N, CA, C and O of each residue as an XYZ file, in Angstrom:
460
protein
N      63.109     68.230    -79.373
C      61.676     68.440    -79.352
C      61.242     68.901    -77.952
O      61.778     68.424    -76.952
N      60.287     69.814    -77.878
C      59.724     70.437    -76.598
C      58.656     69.250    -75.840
O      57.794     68.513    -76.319
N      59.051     69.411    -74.740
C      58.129     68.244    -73.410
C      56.970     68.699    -73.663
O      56.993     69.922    -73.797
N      55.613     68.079    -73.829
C      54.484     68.615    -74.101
C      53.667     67.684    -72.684
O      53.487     66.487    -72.456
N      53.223     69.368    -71.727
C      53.172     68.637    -70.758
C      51.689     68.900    -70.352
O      51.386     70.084    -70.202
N      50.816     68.049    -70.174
C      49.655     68.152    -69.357
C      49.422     68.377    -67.986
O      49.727     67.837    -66.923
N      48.779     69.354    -68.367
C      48.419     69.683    -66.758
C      46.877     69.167    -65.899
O      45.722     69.183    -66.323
N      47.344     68.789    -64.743
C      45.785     68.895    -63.915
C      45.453     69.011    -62.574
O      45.827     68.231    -61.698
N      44.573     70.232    -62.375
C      44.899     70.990    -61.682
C      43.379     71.824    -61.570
O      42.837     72.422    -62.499
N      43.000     71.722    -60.544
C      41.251     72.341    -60.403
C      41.438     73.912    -59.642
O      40.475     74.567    -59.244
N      42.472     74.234    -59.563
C      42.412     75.746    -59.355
C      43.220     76.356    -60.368
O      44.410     76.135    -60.592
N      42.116     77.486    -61.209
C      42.002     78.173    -62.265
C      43.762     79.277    -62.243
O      44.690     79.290    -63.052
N      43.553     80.023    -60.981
C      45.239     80.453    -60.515
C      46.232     79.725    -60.609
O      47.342     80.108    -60.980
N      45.937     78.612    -60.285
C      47.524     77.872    -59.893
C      47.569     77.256    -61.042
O      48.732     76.920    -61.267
N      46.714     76.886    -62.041
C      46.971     76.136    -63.307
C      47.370     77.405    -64.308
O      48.201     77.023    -65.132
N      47.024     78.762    -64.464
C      47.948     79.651    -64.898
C      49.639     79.734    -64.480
O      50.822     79.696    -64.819
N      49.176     79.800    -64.013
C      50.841     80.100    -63.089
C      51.941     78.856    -63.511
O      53.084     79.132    -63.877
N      51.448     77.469    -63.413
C      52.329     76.682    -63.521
C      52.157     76.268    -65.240
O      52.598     75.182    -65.617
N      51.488     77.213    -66.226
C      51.159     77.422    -67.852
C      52.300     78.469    -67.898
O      52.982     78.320    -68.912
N      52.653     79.343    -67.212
C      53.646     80.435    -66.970
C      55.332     80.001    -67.050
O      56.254     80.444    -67.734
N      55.225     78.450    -65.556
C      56.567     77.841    -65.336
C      56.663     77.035    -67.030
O      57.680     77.065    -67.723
N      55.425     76.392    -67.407
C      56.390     75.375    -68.552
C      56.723     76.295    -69.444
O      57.621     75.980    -70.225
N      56.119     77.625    -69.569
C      56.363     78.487    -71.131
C      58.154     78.884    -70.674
O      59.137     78.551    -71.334
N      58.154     79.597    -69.495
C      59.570     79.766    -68.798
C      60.614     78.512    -68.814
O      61.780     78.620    -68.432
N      60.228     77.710    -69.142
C      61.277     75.552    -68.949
C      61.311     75.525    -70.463
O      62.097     74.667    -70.865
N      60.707     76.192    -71.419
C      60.634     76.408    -72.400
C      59.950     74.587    -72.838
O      60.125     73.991    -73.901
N      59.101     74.049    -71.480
C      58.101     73.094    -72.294
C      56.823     73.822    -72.814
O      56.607     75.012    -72.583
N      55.940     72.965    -73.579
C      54.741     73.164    -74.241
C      53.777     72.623    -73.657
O      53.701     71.398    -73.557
N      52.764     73.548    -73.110
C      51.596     73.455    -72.506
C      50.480     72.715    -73.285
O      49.878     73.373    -74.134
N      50.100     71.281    -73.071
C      49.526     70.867    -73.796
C      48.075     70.281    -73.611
O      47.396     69.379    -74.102
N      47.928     71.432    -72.482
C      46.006     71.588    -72.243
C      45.824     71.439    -70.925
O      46.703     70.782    -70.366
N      44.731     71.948    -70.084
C      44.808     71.861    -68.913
C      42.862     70.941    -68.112
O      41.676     71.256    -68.203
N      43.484     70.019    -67.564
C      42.243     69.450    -67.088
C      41.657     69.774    -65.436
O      42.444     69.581    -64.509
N      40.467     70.192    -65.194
C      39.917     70.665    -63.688
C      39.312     69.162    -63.234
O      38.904     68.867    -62.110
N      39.364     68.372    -64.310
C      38.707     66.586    -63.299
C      39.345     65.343    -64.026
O      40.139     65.245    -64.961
N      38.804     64.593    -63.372
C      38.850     63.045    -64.057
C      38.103     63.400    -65.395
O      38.797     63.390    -66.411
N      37.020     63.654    -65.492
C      36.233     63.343    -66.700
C      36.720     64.257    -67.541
O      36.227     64.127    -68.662
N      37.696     65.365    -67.428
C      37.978     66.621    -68.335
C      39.315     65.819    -68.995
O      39.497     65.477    -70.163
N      40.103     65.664    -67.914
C      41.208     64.777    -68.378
C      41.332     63.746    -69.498
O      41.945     63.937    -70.549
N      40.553     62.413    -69.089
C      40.790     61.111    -69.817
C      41.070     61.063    -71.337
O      41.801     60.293    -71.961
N      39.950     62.547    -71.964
C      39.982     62.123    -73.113
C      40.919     62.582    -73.431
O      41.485     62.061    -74.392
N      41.498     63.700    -72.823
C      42.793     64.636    -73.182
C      44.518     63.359    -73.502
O      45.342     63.242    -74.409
N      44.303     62.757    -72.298
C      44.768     61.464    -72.387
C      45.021     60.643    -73.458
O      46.115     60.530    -74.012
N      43.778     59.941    -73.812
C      43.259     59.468    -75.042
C      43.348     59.841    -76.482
O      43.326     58.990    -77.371
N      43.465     61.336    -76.742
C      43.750     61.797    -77.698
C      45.038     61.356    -78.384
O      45.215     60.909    -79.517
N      46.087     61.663    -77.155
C      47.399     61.590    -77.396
C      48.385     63.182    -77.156
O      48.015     64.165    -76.515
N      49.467     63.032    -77.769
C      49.699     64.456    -78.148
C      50.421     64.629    -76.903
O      50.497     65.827    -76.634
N      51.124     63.694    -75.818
C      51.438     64.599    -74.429
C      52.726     63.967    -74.309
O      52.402     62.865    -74.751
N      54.035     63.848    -74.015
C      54.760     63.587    -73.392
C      55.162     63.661    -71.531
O      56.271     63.399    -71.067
N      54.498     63.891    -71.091
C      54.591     64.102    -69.425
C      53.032     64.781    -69.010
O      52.088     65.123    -69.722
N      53.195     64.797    -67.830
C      51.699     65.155    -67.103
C      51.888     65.822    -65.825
O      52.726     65.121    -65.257
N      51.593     66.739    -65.092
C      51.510     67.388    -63.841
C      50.410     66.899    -63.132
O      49.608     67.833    -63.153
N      49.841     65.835    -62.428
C      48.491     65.813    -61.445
C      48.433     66.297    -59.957
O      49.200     66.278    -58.995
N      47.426     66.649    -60.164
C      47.183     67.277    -58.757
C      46.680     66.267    -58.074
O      45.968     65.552    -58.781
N      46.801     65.815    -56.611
C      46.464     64.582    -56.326
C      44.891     64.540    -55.969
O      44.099     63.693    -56.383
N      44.455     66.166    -54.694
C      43.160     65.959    -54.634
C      42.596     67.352    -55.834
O      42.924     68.529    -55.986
N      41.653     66.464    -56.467
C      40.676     68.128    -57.410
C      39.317     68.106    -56.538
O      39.205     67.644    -55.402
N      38.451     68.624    -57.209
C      37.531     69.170    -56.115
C      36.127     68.531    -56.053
O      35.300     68.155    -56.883
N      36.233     68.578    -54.487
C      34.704     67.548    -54.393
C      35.121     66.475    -53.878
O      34.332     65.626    -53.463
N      36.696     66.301    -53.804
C      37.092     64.947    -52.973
C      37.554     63.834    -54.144
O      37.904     62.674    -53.927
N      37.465     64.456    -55.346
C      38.020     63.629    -56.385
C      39.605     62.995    -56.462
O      40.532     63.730    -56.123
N      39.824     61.878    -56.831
C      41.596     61.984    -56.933
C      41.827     61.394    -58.483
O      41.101     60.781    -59.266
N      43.255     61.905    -58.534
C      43.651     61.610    -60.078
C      43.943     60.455    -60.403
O      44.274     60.306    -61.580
N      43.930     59.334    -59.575
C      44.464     58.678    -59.755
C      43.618     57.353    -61.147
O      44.117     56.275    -61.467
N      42.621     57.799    -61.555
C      41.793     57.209    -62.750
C      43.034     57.606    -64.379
O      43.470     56.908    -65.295
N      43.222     59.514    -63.869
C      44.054     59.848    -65.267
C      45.498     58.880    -65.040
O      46.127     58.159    -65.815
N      45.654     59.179    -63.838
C      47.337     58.190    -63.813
C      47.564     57.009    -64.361
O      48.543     56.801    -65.079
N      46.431     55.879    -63.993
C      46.247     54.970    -64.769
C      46.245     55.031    -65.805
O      46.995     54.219    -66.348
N      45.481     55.939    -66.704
C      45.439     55.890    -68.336
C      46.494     56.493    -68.737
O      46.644     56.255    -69.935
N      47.550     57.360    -68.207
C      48.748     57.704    -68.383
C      49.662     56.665    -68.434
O      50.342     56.467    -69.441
N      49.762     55.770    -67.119
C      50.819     54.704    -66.805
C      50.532     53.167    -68.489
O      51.350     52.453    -69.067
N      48.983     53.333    -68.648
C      48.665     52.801    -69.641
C      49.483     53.081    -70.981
O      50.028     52.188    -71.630
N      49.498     54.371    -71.299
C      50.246     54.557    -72.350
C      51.496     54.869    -72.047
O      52.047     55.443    -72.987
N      52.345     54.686    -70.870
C      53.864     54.600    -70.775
C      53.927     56.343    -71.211
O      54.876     56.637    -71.938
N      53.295     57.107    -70.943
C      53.741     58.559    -70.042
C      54.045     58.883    -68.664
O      53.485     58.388    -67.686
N      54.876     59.660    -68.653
C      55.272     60.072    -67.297
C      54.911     61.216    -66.522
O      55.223     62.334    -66.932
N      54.317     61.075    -65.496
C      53.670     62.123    -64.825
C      54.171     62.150    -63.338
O      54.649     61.148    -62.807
N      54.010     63.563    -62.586
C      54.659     63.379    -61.539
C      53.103     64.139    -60.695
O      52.195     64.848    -61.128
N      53.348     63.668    -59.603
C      52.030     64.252    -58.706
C      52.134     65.322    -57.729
O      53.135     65.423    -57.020
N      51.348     65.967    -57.668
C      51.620     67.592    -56.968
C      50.471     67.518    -55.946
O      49.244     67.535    -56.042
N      51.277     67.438    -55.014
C      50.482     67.734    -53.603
C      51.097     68.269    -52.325
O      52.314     68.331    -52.151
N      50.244     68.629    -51.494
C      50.903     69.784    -50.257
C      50.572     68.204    -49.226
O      51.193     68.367    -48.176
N      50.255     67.606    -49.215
C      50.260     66.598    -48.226
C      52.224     66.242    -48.424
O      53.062     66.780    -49.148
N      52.339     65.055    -47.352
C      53.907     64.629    -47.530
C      53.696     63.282    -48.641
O      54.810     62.804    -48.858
N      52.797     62.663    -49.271
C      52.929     61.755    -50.010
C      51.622     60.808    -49.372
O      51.188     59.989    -50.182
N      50.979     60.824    -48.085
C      50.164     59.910    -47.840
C      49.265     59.754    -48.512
O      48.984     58.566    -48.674
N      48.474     60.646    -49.146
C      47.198     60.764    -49.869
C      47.310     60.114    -51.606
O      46.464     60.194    -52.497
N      48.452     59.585    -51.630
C      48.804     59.581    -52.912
C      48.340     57.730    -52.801
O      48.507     57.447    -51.615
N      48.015     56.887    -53.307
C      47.721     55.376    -53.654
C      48.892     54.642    -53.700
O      49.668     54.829    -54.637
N      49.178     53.717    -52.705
C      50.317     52.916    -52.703
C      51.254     52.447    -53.633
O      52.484     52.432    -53.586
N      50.155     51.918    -54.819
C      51.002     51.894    -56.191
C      51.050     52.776    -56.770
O      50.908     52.507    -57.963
N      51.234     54.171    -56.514
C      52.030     55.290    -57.259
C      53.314     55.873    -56.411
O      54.066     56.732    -56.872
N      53.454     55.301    -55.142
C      54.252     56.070    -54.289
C      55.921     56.142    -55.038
O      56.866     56.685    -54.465
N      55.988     55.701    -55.948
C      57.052     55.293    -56.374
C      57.483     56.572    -57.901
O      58.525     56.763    -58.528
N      56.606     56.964    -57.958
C      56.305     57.688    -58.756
C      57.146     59.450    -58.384
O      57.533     59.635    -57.230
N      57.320     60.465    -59.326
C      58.183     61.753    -58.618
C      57.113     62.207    -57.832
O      56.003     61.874    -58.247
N      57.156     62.971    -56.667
C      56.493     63.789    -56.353
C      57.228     65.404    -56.788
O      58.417     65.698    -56.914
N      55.568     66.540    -56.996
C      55.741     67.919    -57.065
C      55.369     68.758    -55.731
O      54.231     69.219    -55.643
N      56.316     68.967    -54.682
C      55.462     69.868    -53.435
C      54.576     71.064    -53.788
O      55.124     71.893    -54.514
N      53.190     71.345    -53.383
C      53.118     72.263    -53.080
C      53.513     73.343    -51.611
O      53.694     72.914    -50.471
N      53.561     74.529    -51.959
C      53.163     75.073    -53.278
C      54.087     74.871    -54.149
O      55.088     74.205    -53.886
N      53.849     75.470    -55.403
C      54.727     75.235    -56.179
C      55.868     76.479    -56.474
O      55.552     77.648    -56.250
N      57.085     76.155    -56.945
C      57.694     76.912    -57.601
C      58.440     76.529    -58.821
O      58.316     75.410    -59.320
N      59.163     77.387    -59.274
C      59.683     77.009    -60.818
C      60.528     76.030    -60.486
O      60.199     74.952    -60.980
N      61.517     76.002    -59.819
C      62.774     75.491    -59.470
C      62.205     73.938    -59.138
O      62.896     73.048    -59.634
N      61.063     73.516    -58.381
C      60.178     72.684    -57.974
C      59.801     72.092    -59.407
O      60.087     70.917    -59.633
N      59.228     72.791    -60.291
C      58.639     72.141    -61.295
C      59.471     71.835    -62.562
O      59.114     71.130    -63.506
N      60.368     72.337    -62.451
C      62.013     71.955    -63.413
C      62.196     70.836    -62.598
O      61.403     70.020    -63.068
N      62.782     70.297    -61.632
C      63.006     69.366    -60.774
C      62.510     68.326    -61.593
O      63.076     67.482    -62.288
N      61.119     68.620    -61.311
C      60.069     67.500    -61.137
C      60.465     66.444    -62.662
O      61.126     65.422    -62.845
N      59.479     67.555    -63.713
C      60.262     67.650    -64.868
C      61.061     66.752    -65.354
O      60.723     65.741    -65.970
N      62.320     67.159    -65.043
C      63.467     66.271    -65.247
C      63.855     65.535    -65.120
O      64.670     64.957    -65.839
N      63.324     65.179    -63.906
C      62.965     63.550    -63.715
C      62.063     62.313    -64.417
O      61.951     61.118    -64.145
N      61.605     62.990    -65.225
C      60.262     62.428    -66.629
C      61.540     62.408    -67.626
O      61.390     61.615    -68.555
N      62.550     62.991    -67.626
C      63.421     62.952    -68.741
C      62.816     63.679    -69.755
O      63.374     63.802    -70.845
């Protein structure tokens, strides 16, 4: 069965592009969120096996509300940020990180580590 992976990600470019890497990993793109509030329900619905978060979205927002409701339902998500890991919440540090920027090879990595 194909990884059905959520994305989130508040720039419109870079959330194409990495809709580009899962079609290329031959995972399934399974919707893309620009906030907390776009996310949750996406969450909630169901339907996802793994998650891509971006750590900061815009306005100073962080993901870490969707992570929770992810870690809630025992999905695996890995976090994508150009910082080295500081910005990320102590109880996630444990979690994969995705560097930006990104590349394919980067986001297979990541990936695979979600199993």
């Amino acid at each position: 069965m194909t990884m059905r992976v959520l994305l989130v990600e508040d720039e419109p470019l870079i959330a194409m592009m990495l809709e580009d890497f899962l079609d290329a990993l031959d995972r399934q793109h399974a919707g893309t969120a620009d906030s907390v509030a776009a996310a949750l329900p996406m969450v909630a619905a169901g339907g996802l096996d793994a998650a891509i978060l971006d750590v900061n979205l815009r306005g100073g927002e962080k993901s870490f509300a969707i992570a929770e409701a992810l870690a809630a339902k025992n999905i695996p998500f890995v976090f994508a940020s150009g910082g080295g890991g500081e910005d990320i919440a102590p109880e996630y540090r444990d979690r994969p990180m995705l560097p930006k920027p990104y590349t394919m090879e980067g986001v297979e990595q990541a990936l695979a580590k979600l199993g």
